[in-house]
Coordinates of C-alpha atoms in Angstrom, one line a residue:
Chain A
M1 CA -179.9 -98.7 -36.7
Q2 CA -179.7 -101.6 -34.3
I3 CA -182.2 -102.2 -31.4
T4 CA -183.0 -105.2 -29.3
L5 CA -186.6 -106.3 -30.0
N6 CA -188.0 -109.0 -27.7
G7 CA -184.5 -110.1 -26.8
Q8 CA -183.4 -110.4 -30.5
A9 CA -181.1 -108.1 -32.5
H10 CA -183.3 -106.1 -34.9
T11 CA -182.2 -103.7 -37.6
L12 CA -184.3 -100.6 -38.4
P13 CA -183.9 -98.7 -41.7
A14 CA -184.1 -95.4 -39.8
A15 CA -184.9 -93.9 -36.4
L16 CA -188.6 -95.1 -36.3
S17 CA -191.2 -94.2 -33.8
I18 CA -192.9 -97.0 -31.8
A19 CA -196.0 -96.5 -34.0
E20 CA -193.8 -97.0 -37.2
L21 CA -192.1 -100.0 -35.7
L22 CA -195.5 -101.6 -34.9
A23 CA -196.7 -100.8 -38.4
Q24 CA -193.5 -102.5 -39.9
L25 CA -194.2 -105.6 -37.8
G26 CA -197.9 -105.7 -38.9
L27 CA -199.1 -105.0 -35.4
T28 CA -200.9 -101.7 -35.9
G29 CA -204.2 -101.8 -34.1
K30 CA -203.4 -105.1 -32.4
R31 CA -203.7 -105.4 -28.6
V32 CA -200.1 -105.2 -27.6
A33 CA -198.2 -103.3 -24.9
V34 CA -194.8 -101.7 -25.5
E35 CA -191.9 -101.2 -23.1
R36 CA -188.8 -99.3 -24.1
N37 CA -185.7 -99.6 -21.9
Q38 CA -187.9 -101.1 -19.1
E39 CA -190.3 -98.1 -19.2
I40 CA -193.9 -98.5 -20.4
V41 CA -194.6 -96.5 -23.6
P42 CA -198.3 -95.7 -23.3
R43 CA -200.3 -96.1 -26.5
S44 CA -200.9 -92.4 -26.7
A45 CA -197.1 -91.9 -27.0
H46 CA -196.4 -94.5 -29.6
A47 CA -196.3 -91.9 -32.4
S48 CA -194.2 -89.4 -30.6
T49 CA -191.6 -91.8 -29.1
V50 CA -188.7 -92.2 -31.5
L51 CA -186.3 -95.1 -31.0
A52 CA -182.6 -94.6 -30.5
E53 CA -179.6 -96.8 -31.3
G54 CA -179.3 -99.7 -28.7
D55 CA -182.8 -99.4 -27.3
H56 CA -184.3 -102.4 -25.7
V57 CA -187.9 -102.8 -26.8
E58 CA -190.4 -105.4 -25.6
V59 CA -193.7 -105.9 -27.4
V60 CA -196.1 -108.2 -25.5
H61 CA -199.6 -109.5 -25.8
A62 CA -202.0 -111.7 -23.8
I63 CA -201.9 -115.5 -24.2
G64 CA -203.6 -118.4 -22.4
G65 CA -202.5 -118.8 -18.8
G66 CA -203.7 -119.8 -15.4
Chain B
M1 CA -237.4 -121.9 -1.7
T2 CA -234.0 -121.6 -3.3
A3 CA -230.7 -121.0 -1.6
Q4 CA -229.9 -118.0 -3.8
P5 CA -231.5 -115.2 -1.6
F6 CA -229.2 -116.3 1.3
D7 CA -226.1 -115.5 -0.6
K8 CA -224.4 -112.3 -1.6
P9 CA -222.5 -111.8 -4.8
L10 CA -218.7 -112.3 -4.7
T11 CA -217.1 -108.8 -4.3
L12 CA -213.6 -108.3 -5.5
A13 CA -212.0 -104.9 -5.6
G14 CA -215.4 -103.2 -5.3
R15 CA -217.0 -105.2 -8.2
E16 CA -219.7 -107.8 -7.8
Y17 CA -219.7 -111.2 -9.5
Q18 CA -222.4 -113.8 -9.6
S19 CA -219.9 -116.7 -10.4
R20 CA -217.5 -117.9 -7.7
L21 CA -215.4 -119.8 -10.3
L22 CA -212.4 -118.1 -11.8
I23 CA -210.7 -119.9 -14.6
G24 CA -207.5 -119.8 -16.5
T25 CA -207.1 -119.8 -20.3
G26 CA -203.9 -121.9 -20.6
K27 CA -203.4 -125.5 -21.9
Y28 CA -206.5 -125.7 -24.1
K29 CA -206.4 -127.4 -27.5
D30 CA -207.2 -124.2 -29.3
L31 CA -208.9 -120.8 -28.8
E32 CA -212.3 -122.2 -29.7
E33 CA -212.1 -124.8 -26.9
T34 CA -211.0 -122.1 -24.5
R35 CA -214.0 -120.0 -25.4
V36 CA -216.5 -122.8 -25.1
A37 CA -215.1 -124.1 -21.8
I38 CA -215.2 -120.6 -20.3
E39 CA -218.7 -120.2 -21.4
A40 CA -219.7 -123.6 -20.0
S41 CA -218.0 -122.7 -16.6
G42 CA -220.1 -119.6 -16.2
A43 CA -216.9 -117.8 -15.0
E44 CA -216.9 -114.0 -15.2
I45 CA -213.2 -113.6 -14.3
V46 CA -210.5 -115.2 -16.5
T47 CA -206.8 -115.2 -16.1
V48 CA -204.3 -114.6 -19.0
A49 CA -200.6 -114.5 -19.2
V50 CA -198.5 -111.7 -20.7
R51 CA -195.8 -112.8 -23.2
R52 CA -193.6 -111.5 -25.9
T53 CA -195.4 -111.1 -29.3
N54 CA -193.9 -113.5 -31.8
I55 CA -192.1 -111.2 -34.2
G56 CA -192.3 -112.2 -37.8
Q57 CA -195.1 -114.7 -37.4
N58 CA -198.5 -114.3 -38.9
P59 CA -199.8 -111.1 -37.3
N60 CA -203.3 -112.0 -38.3
E61 CA -203.6 -115.1 -36.2
P62 CA -206.4 -114.7 -33.7
N63 CA -205.6 -113.0 -30.4
L64 CA -206.8 -114.4 -27.1
L65 CA -208.4 -111.1 -26.2
D66 CA -210.4 -111.2 -29.5
V67 CA -212.0 -114.4 -28.3
I68 CA -212.2 -113.6 -24.6
S69 CA -213.4 -110.1 -24.8
P70 CA -212.5 -107.7 -22.0
D71 CA -216.0 -106.2 -22.6
K72 CA -217.6 -109.5 -21.5
Y73 CA -215.1 -110.8 -19.0
T74 CA -213.0 -109.3 -16.2
I75 CA -209.5 -110.1 -17.5
L76 CA -207.1 -111.0 -14.7
P77 CA -203.5 -110.9 -16.1
N78 CA -201.1 -113.1 -14.1
T79 CA -197.4 -112.9 -13.5
A80 CA -196.9 -116.7 -14.1
G81 CA -193.3 -117.5 -14.9
C82 CA -191.9 -114.6 -12.8
F83 CA -189.3 -115.7 -10.3
D84 CA -188.6 -112.4 -8.6
A85 CA -190.4 -109.2 -7.6
V86 CA -188.8 -107.0 -10.3
E87 CA -190.0 -109.3 -13.1
A88 CA -193.5 -109.5 -11.6
V89 CA -193.9 -105.8 -11.2
R90 CA -192.7 -105.2 -14.7
T91 CA -195.2 -107.8 -16.1
C92 CA -198.1 -106.1 -14.2
R93 CA -197.2 -102.7 -15.6
L94 CA -197.2 -104.2 -19.1
A95 CA -200.5 -105.9 -18.4
R96 CA -202.1 -102.6 -17.2
E97 CA -201.0 -100.9 -20.4
L98 CA -202.2 -103.8 -22.5
L99 CA -205.6 -103.6 -20.8
D100 CA -206.0 -99.9 -21.0
G101 CA -205.4 -99.1 -17.4
H102 CA -207.2 -102.1 -15.9
D103 CA -205.4 -102.6 -12.6
L104 CA -206.6 -105.9 -11.2
V105 CA -203.8 -108.4 -11.3
K106 CA -203.0 -111.9 -10.2
L107 CA -199.6 -111.8 -8.6
E108 CA -197.6 -115.0 -8.5
V109 CA -193.9 -115.1 -7.9
L110 CA -192.6 -118.6 -8.1
A111 CA -189.7 -120.2 -6.3
D112 CA -188.6 -123.1 -8.6
Q113 CA -189.7 -125.0 -11.7
K114 CA -190.2 -128.3 -10.1
T115 CA -192.8 -127.2 -7.5
L116 CA -193.9 -123.8 -8.8
F117 CA -194.2 -123.1 -5.1
P118 CA -194.6 -119.4 -4.3
N119 CA -191.5 -117.5 -3.3
V120 CA -193.2 -115.6 -0.4
V121 CA -190.3 -113.2 0.2
E122 CA -190.4 -111.9 -3.4
T123 CA -194.2 -112.1 -3.4
L124 CA -194.4 -109.8 -0.4
K125 CA -191.9 -107.4 -2.0
A126 CA -193.8 -107.3 -5.3
A127 CA -197.2 -106.9 -3.6
E128 CA -196.0 -103.9 -1.6
E129 CA -194.6 -102.3 -4.8
L130 CA -197.7 -103.0 -6.8
I131 CA -200.1 -101.7 -4.2
K132 CA -198.0 -98.5 -3.9
D133 CA -198.3 -98.2 -7.7
G134 CA -202.1 -98.4 -7.5
F135 CA -202.7 -102.0 -8.5
K136 CA -205.4 -104.2 -7.0
V137 CA -203.6 -107.3 -6.2
M138 CA -205.0 -110.8 -5.9
V139 CA -202.1 -112.8 -4.6
Y140 CA -201.1 -116.4 -5.1
T141 CA -199.4 -117.6 -2.0
S142 CA -198.6 -120.7 0.1
D143 CA -201.1 -122.0 2.7
D144 CA -199.1 -120.3 5.5
P145 CA -201.7 -118.4 7.6
I146 CA -199.1 -115.9 8.8
I147 CA -198.1 -114.9 5.3
A148 CA -201.7 -114.8 4.2
R149 CA -202.4 -112.4 7.1
Q150 CA -199.5 -110.2 6.2
L151 CA -200.6 -110.0 2.5
A152 CA -204.1 -109.0 3.6
Q153 CA -202.9 -106.4 6.0
M154 CA -200.6 -105.0 3.3
G155 CA -203.7 -104.3 1.2
C156 CA -204.1 -107.1 -1.3
V157 CA -207.7 -107.3 -2.4
A158 CA -207.7 -111.1 -2.3
V159 CA -205.5 -113.8 -0.8
M160 CA -205.2 -117.0 -2.9
P161 CA -203.5 -119.9 -1.1
L162 CA -202.7 -123.0 -3.0
A163 CA -204.7 -126.1 -2.3
G164 CA -202.0 -128.2 -3.9
L165 CA -199.1 -127.5 -6.3
I166 CA -200.0 -125.8 -9.6
G167 CA -201.1 -128.3 -12.2
S168 CA -200.9 -131.2 -9.7
G169 CA -204.6 -132.0 -9.4
L170 CA -203.9 -133.3 -5.9
G171 CA -206.9 -131.5 -4.4
I172 CA -207.0 -129.8 -1.0
C173 CA -203.7 -131.1 0.5
N174 CA -203.9 -129.2 3.8
P175 CA -207.5 -128.3 4.7
Y176 CA -206.5 -127.4 8.2
N177 CA -204.2 -124.6 7.2
L178 CA -206.9 -123.3 4.9
Q179 CA -209.3 -123.4 7.8
I180 CA -207.0 -121.2 9.9
I181 CA -206.5 -118.8 7.0
L182 CA -210.3 -118.6 6.4
E183 CA -211.1 -118.2 10.1
E184 CA -209.2 -114.9 10.3
A185 CA -209.7 -113.7 6.8
T186 CA -210.2 -110.0 6.4
V187 CA -210.2 -110.1 2.6
P188 CA -211.7 -112.7 0.2
V189 CA -209.8 -116.0 0.3
L190 CA -209.8 -118.0 -2.9
V191 CA -208.2 -121.4 -3.5
D192 CA -205.8 -121.1 -6.4
A193 CA -204.1 -124.2 -7.8
G194 CA -204.3 -127.9 -6.9
V195 CA -207.9 -128.6 -7.7
G196 CA -208.2 -131.8 -9.7
T197 CA -211.9 -132.5 -10.0
A198 CA -215.3 -131.3 -9.0
S199 CA -215.3 -132.7 -5.5
D200 CA -212.1 -130.7 -4.7
A201 CA -213.7 -127.5 -5.8
A202 CA -216.8 -128.3 -3.6
I203 CA -214.6 -129.0 -0.6
A204 CA -212.8 -125.7 -1.0
M205 CA -216.2 -123.9 -1.1
E206 CA -217.5 -126.0 1.8
L207 CA -214.5 -124.9 3.9
G208 CA -215.7 -121.3 3.3
C209 CA -213.5 -120.0 0.4
E210 CA -215.1 -117.1 -1.4
A211 CA -214.2 -118.6 -4.8
V212 CA -211.9 -121.0 -6.5
L213 CA -209.4 -120.3 -9.3
M214 CA -208.4 -123.2 -11.6
N215 CA -207.0 -124.0 -15.0
S216 CA -205.6 -127.5 -15.5
A217 CA -208.5 -129.3 -13.8
I218 CA -210.6 -128.1 -16.7
A219 CA -208.1 -127.8 -19.6
H220 CA -206.5 -131.2 -18.9
A221 CA -209.8 -133.1 -18.3
Q222 CA -210.6 -135.7 -21.0
H223 CA -213.6 -133.5 -21.9
P224 CA -212.7 -129.9 -20.9
V225 CA -216.1 -128.4 -21.7
L226 CA -218.0 -131.0 -19.7
M227 CA -215.6 -130.6 -16.8
A228 CA -216.1 -126.8 -17.0
E229 CA -219.8 -127.3 -16.5
A230 CA -219.1 -129.8 -13.7
M231 CA -217.0 -127.2 -11.9
K232 CA -219.7 -124.7 -12.2
H233 CA -222.1 -127.0 -10.4
A234 CA -219.5 -128.0 -7.8
I235 CA -218.8 -124.4 -6.9
I236 CA -222.5 -123.7 -6.5
A237 CA -223.0 -126.9 -4.5
G238 CA -220.1 -126.3 -2.2
R239 CA -221.1 -122.7 -1.6
Q240 CA -224.7 -123.7 -0.8
A241 CA -223.5 -126.5 1.5
F242 CA -221.2 -124.0 3.3
L243 CA -224.1 -121.5 3.7
A244 CA -226.5 -124.3 4.8
G245 CA -224.1 -125.6 7.5
R246 CA -223.3 -129.3 7.5
M247 CA -224.7 -131.7 10.2
P248 CA -222.3 -132.6 12.9
R249 CA -220.3 -135.8 12.4
K250 CA -221.2 -138.7 14.8
L251 CA -219.4 -141.9 15.5
Y252 CA -222.6 -144.0 15.7
A253 CA -225.7 -144.3 13.7
Q254 CA -228.8 -142.3 14.3
A255 CA -231.9 -143.7 12.6
S256 CA -233.6 -141.4 10.1
S257 CA -237.0 -143.2 10.3
P258 CA -238.9 -143.1 13.6
L259 CA -238.6 -146.1 15.8
D260 CA -242.2 -145.6 17.2
G261 CA -245.0 -147.6 15.5
L262 CA -242.8 -150.4 14.2
I263 CA -244.8 -153.6 13.6
R264 CA -243.6 -156.4 15.9

């Protein structure tokens, strides 16, 4: 299954949940925020939100800035 | 007698702060330098940017928020790099999710890369949308008193005019505009951007700003940690001088020592 992850094409082995995607990326428990098709996916919904073909997913974190 | 009892804490969005220096976390050599500089500055509010996580890179590399703990500091996410209201609002929503519902944000919508001057039209649009969505907005803006007034009337919790262009270090380029903004301020006015060295920060405070936000002046100093400490003192000195009220300027000398009793 193809999604766009942080602007790049990304192949998933199956229809994963957000929580599973984060686990696959090694980001479980990290301070990140997730947006799916321009809608925030709250942390409490990561496990129940299943990705679909063509989804646009953004995973962001905090970095240094002024 | 100390000057402290004369002052009140800085109040932003209903929370009190002892420090009137807000600092950014960008442009430091590494996270350790960031941490030590923030500590030396005494700042209680620090800004961060929100960016895409690098997919496929070492997920175990230290995270800024592990070093700058939200338990210890008020984290002020910014919308730096946003050039329209839609991007800025989206970034704030991500930041709120990232920080577990923390809704204080620094809104900046920029107009072009060369000046990083605020796009006030988009800034006004974004501020309105964010306030409607429950955010507490500290807004970076030009030193235009009319726009500053509109942003305050709209419900921004702080108005933050530039002193000079972001990262320019040129200091307070137009103190007269700042004076007009300060004279009619109904919300805290902070100088954001342009400060180059300690005296600039002191001047901003002497003009009556509630606080100063800076990043490059510290991060790009030859010795950032030393400059962070210098800024702490400058902010305190400037604030105390403001509260003390400066003497009037005179064209001619006025002797400090009495003229009576001189030996002739």
